[in-house]
Amino acid sequence: QVQLVESGGGLVQAGGSLRLSCAASGRTFSSYAMGWFRQAPGKEREFVAAISWSGGNTYYADSVKGRFTISRDNAKNTVYLQMNSLKPEDTAVYYCAVSIGVELEPILYSYWGQGTQVTVSA
């Protein structure tokens, strides 16, 4: 079992920044790839970013490329999502998740956090 707890969400104006954190406990964190997803009201959960177990490979959705940065600190069992130049369309509940390898599809992730709300005002 892996337990994930997200934090760092909140209300921010367009153009602002937020840093999300996802703290993991349970199985060896450094053995897993990690992903961030988001879900807006009435929409399906969508891929945002993912990072390999070593942190050496990262992947981003086109909609966030150049604005968001995913990173991880295996010593702290934590993965981060730095979000800059936020837009109102980034408003969603953001979830972190664990996978064996780097994947883009939510169904391929085994464990999920409870989510943290990000709201970007115009």
CSV table of C-alpha atoms in Angstrom, one decimal:
chain,number,residue,atom,x,y,z
A,1,GLN,CA,0.0,0.0,0.0
A,2,VAL,CA,1.0,3.6,-0.7
A,3,GLN,CA,-0.6,6.6,0.9
A,4,LEU,CA,-0.4,9.9,-0.8
A,5,VAL,CA,-1.3,13.3,0.6
A,6,GLU,CA,-1.4,16.4,-1.6
A,7,SER,CA,-1.1,20.0,-0.3
A,8,GLY,CA,-0.4,23.5,-1.6
A,9,GLY,CA,-3.6,24.2,-3.5
A,10,GLY,CA,-5.5,27.4,-3.1
A,11,LEU,CA,-6.9,30.5,-4.8
A,12,VAL,CA,-4.6,32.6,-7.0
A,13,GLN,CA,-5.0,35.3,-9.6
A,14,ALA,CA,-4.2,34.6,-13.2
A,15,GLY,CA,-0.5,34.9,-13.8
A,16,GLY,CA,0.3,33.8,-10.3
A,17,SER,CA,2.1,30.7,-9.1
A,18,LEU,CA,1.5,27.8,-6.8
A,19,ARG,CA,3.6,24.8,-5.7
A,20,LEU,CA,1.8,21.6,-5.0
A,21,SER,CA,3.4,18.8,-2.9
A,22,CYS,CA,2.5,15.2,-2.6
A,23,ALA,CA,3.9,13.3,0.3
A,24,ALA,CA,4.1,9.5,0.1
A,25,SER,CA,4.3,6.8,2.7
A,26,GLY,CA,4.2,3.1,2.6
A,27,ARG,CA,6.2,1.2,0.0
A,28,THR,CA,9.5,2.4,-1.3
A,29,PHE,CA,8.7,5.7,-2.9
A,30,SER,CA,11.8,5.9,-5.0
A,31,SER,CA,10.8,2.7,-6.9
A,32,TYR,CA,7.8,4.3,-8.6
A,33,ALA,CA,7.1,6.8,-11.2
A,34,MET,CA,4.8,9.6,-10.1
A,35,GLY,CA,2.1,11.6,-12.0
A,36,TRP,CA,0.0,14.7,-11.5
A,37,PHE,CA,-3.5,14.7,-12.9
A,38,ARG,CA,-6.4,17.2,-12.7
A,39,GLN,CA,-10.1,17.2,-12.9
A,40,ALA,CA,-12.3,20.2,-13.5
A,41,PRO,CA,-16.1,20.1,-12.8
A,42,GLY,CA,-17.9,18.1,-15.5
A,43,LYS,CA,-14.7,17.0,-17.2
A,44,GLU,CA,-12.7,13.8,-17.2
A,45,ARG,CA,-9.5,13.5,-15.2
A,46,GLU,CA,-6.6,14.5,-17.4
A,47,PHE,CA,-2.9,14.0,-17.4
A,48,VAL,CA,-0.8,17.0,-16.3
A,49,ALA,CA,2.8,15.8,-15.7
A,50,ALA,CA,4.8,12.7,-14.8
A,51,ILE,CA,8.3,11.9,-13.6
A,52,SER,CA,10.3,8.7,-13.7
A,53,TRP,CA,11.5,7.0,-10.5
A,54,SER,CA,14.9,8.6,-10.7
A,55,GLY,CA,13.6,12.0,-11.7
A,56,GLY,CA,15.7,11.8,-14.9
A,57,ASN,CA,12.7,11.8,-17.2
A,58,THR,CA,9.7,14.2,-17.2
A,59,TYR,CA,6.6,14.5,-19.3
A,60,TYR,CA,4.0,17.2,-19.6
A,61,ALA,CA,0.7,17.8,-21.2
A,62,ASP,CA,0.9,20.3,-24.0
A,63,SER,CA,-1.4,22.6,-22.1
A,64,VAL,CA,1.1,23.1,-19.3
A,65,LYS,CA,4.4,22.7,-21.0
A,66,GLY,CA,6.7,25.6,-20.3
A,67,ARG,CA,4.6,26.7,-17.3
A,68,PHE,CA,4.6,23.7,-14.9
A,69,THR,CA,7.6,21.8,-13.6
A,70,ILE,CA,7.4,18.4,-11.9
A,71,SER,CA,10.2,17.3,-9.6
A,72,ARG,CA,10.8,14.8,-6.8
A,73,ASP,CA,12.9,14.4,-3.7
A,74,ASN,CA,13.2,10.7,-3.0
A,75,ALA,CA,14.9,11.4,0.4
A,76,LYS,CA,11.7,13.2,1.5
A,77,ASN,CA,9.3,10.9,-0.3
A,78,THR,CA,7.8,13.9,-2.0
A,79,VAL,CA,6.9,14.9,-5.5
A,80,TYR,CA,6.2,18.6,-6.4
A,81,LEU,CA,4.4,20.5,-9.1
A,82,GLN,CA,5.5,24.0,-9.6
A,83,MET,CA,2.8,25.9,-11.5
A,84,ASN,CA,3.7,29.3,-12.9
A,85,SER,CA,1.7,31.7,-15.2
A,86,LEU,CA,-1.5,30.1,-14.0
A,87,LYS,CA,-4.6,30.6,-16.1
A,88,PRO,CA,-8.3,30.3,-15.2
A,89,GLU,CA,-8.5,27.1,-17.3
A,90,ASP,CA,-6.0,25.5,-14.9
A,91,THR,CA,-8.7,25.5,-12.2
A,92,ALA,CA,-9.3,21.9,-11.1
A,93,VAL,CA,-8.7,19.4,-8.3
A,94,TYR,CA,-5.2,18.2,-8.7
A,95,TYR,CA,-4.2,14.6,-7.8
A,96,CYS,CA,-0.9,12.9,-7.5
A,97,ALA,CA,-0.7,9.2,-8.3
A,98,VAL,CA,1.8,6.3,-8.3
A,99,SER,CA,2.6,4.0,-11.2
A,100,ILE,CA,5.2,1.3,-12.0
A,101,GLY,CA,6.4,3.3,-15.0
A,102,VAL,CA,5.7,6.7,-16.5
A,103,GLU,CA,2.2,6.6,-17.9
A,104,LEU,CA,-0.2,9.1,-19.4
A,105,GLU,CA,-3.5,7.3,-18.7
A,106,PRO,CA,-5.1,7.5,-15.3
A,107,ILE,CA,-6.1,3.9,-15.4
A,108,LEU,CA,-2.5,2.8,-15.3
A,109,TYR,CA,-1.9,4.4,-11.9
A,110,SER,CA,-2.4,2.3,-8.8
A,111,TYR,CA,-2.6,4.7,-5.9
A,112,TRP,CA,-4.1,8.2,-5.7
A,113,GLY,CA,-4.2,11.0,-3.2
A,114,GLN,CA,-7.3,12.8,-2.1
A,115,GLY,CA,-6.7,15.8,-4.3
A,116,THR,CA,-6.1,19.5,-3.7
A,117,GLN,CA,-8.2,22.3,-5.1
A,118,VAL,CA,-6.6,24.9,-7.3
A,119,THR,CA,-8.7,27.9,-8.3
A,120,VAL,CA,-7.4,30.6,-10.7
A,121,SER,CA,-9.4,33.8,-10.9
A,122,ALA,CA,-9.4,36.0,-14.0
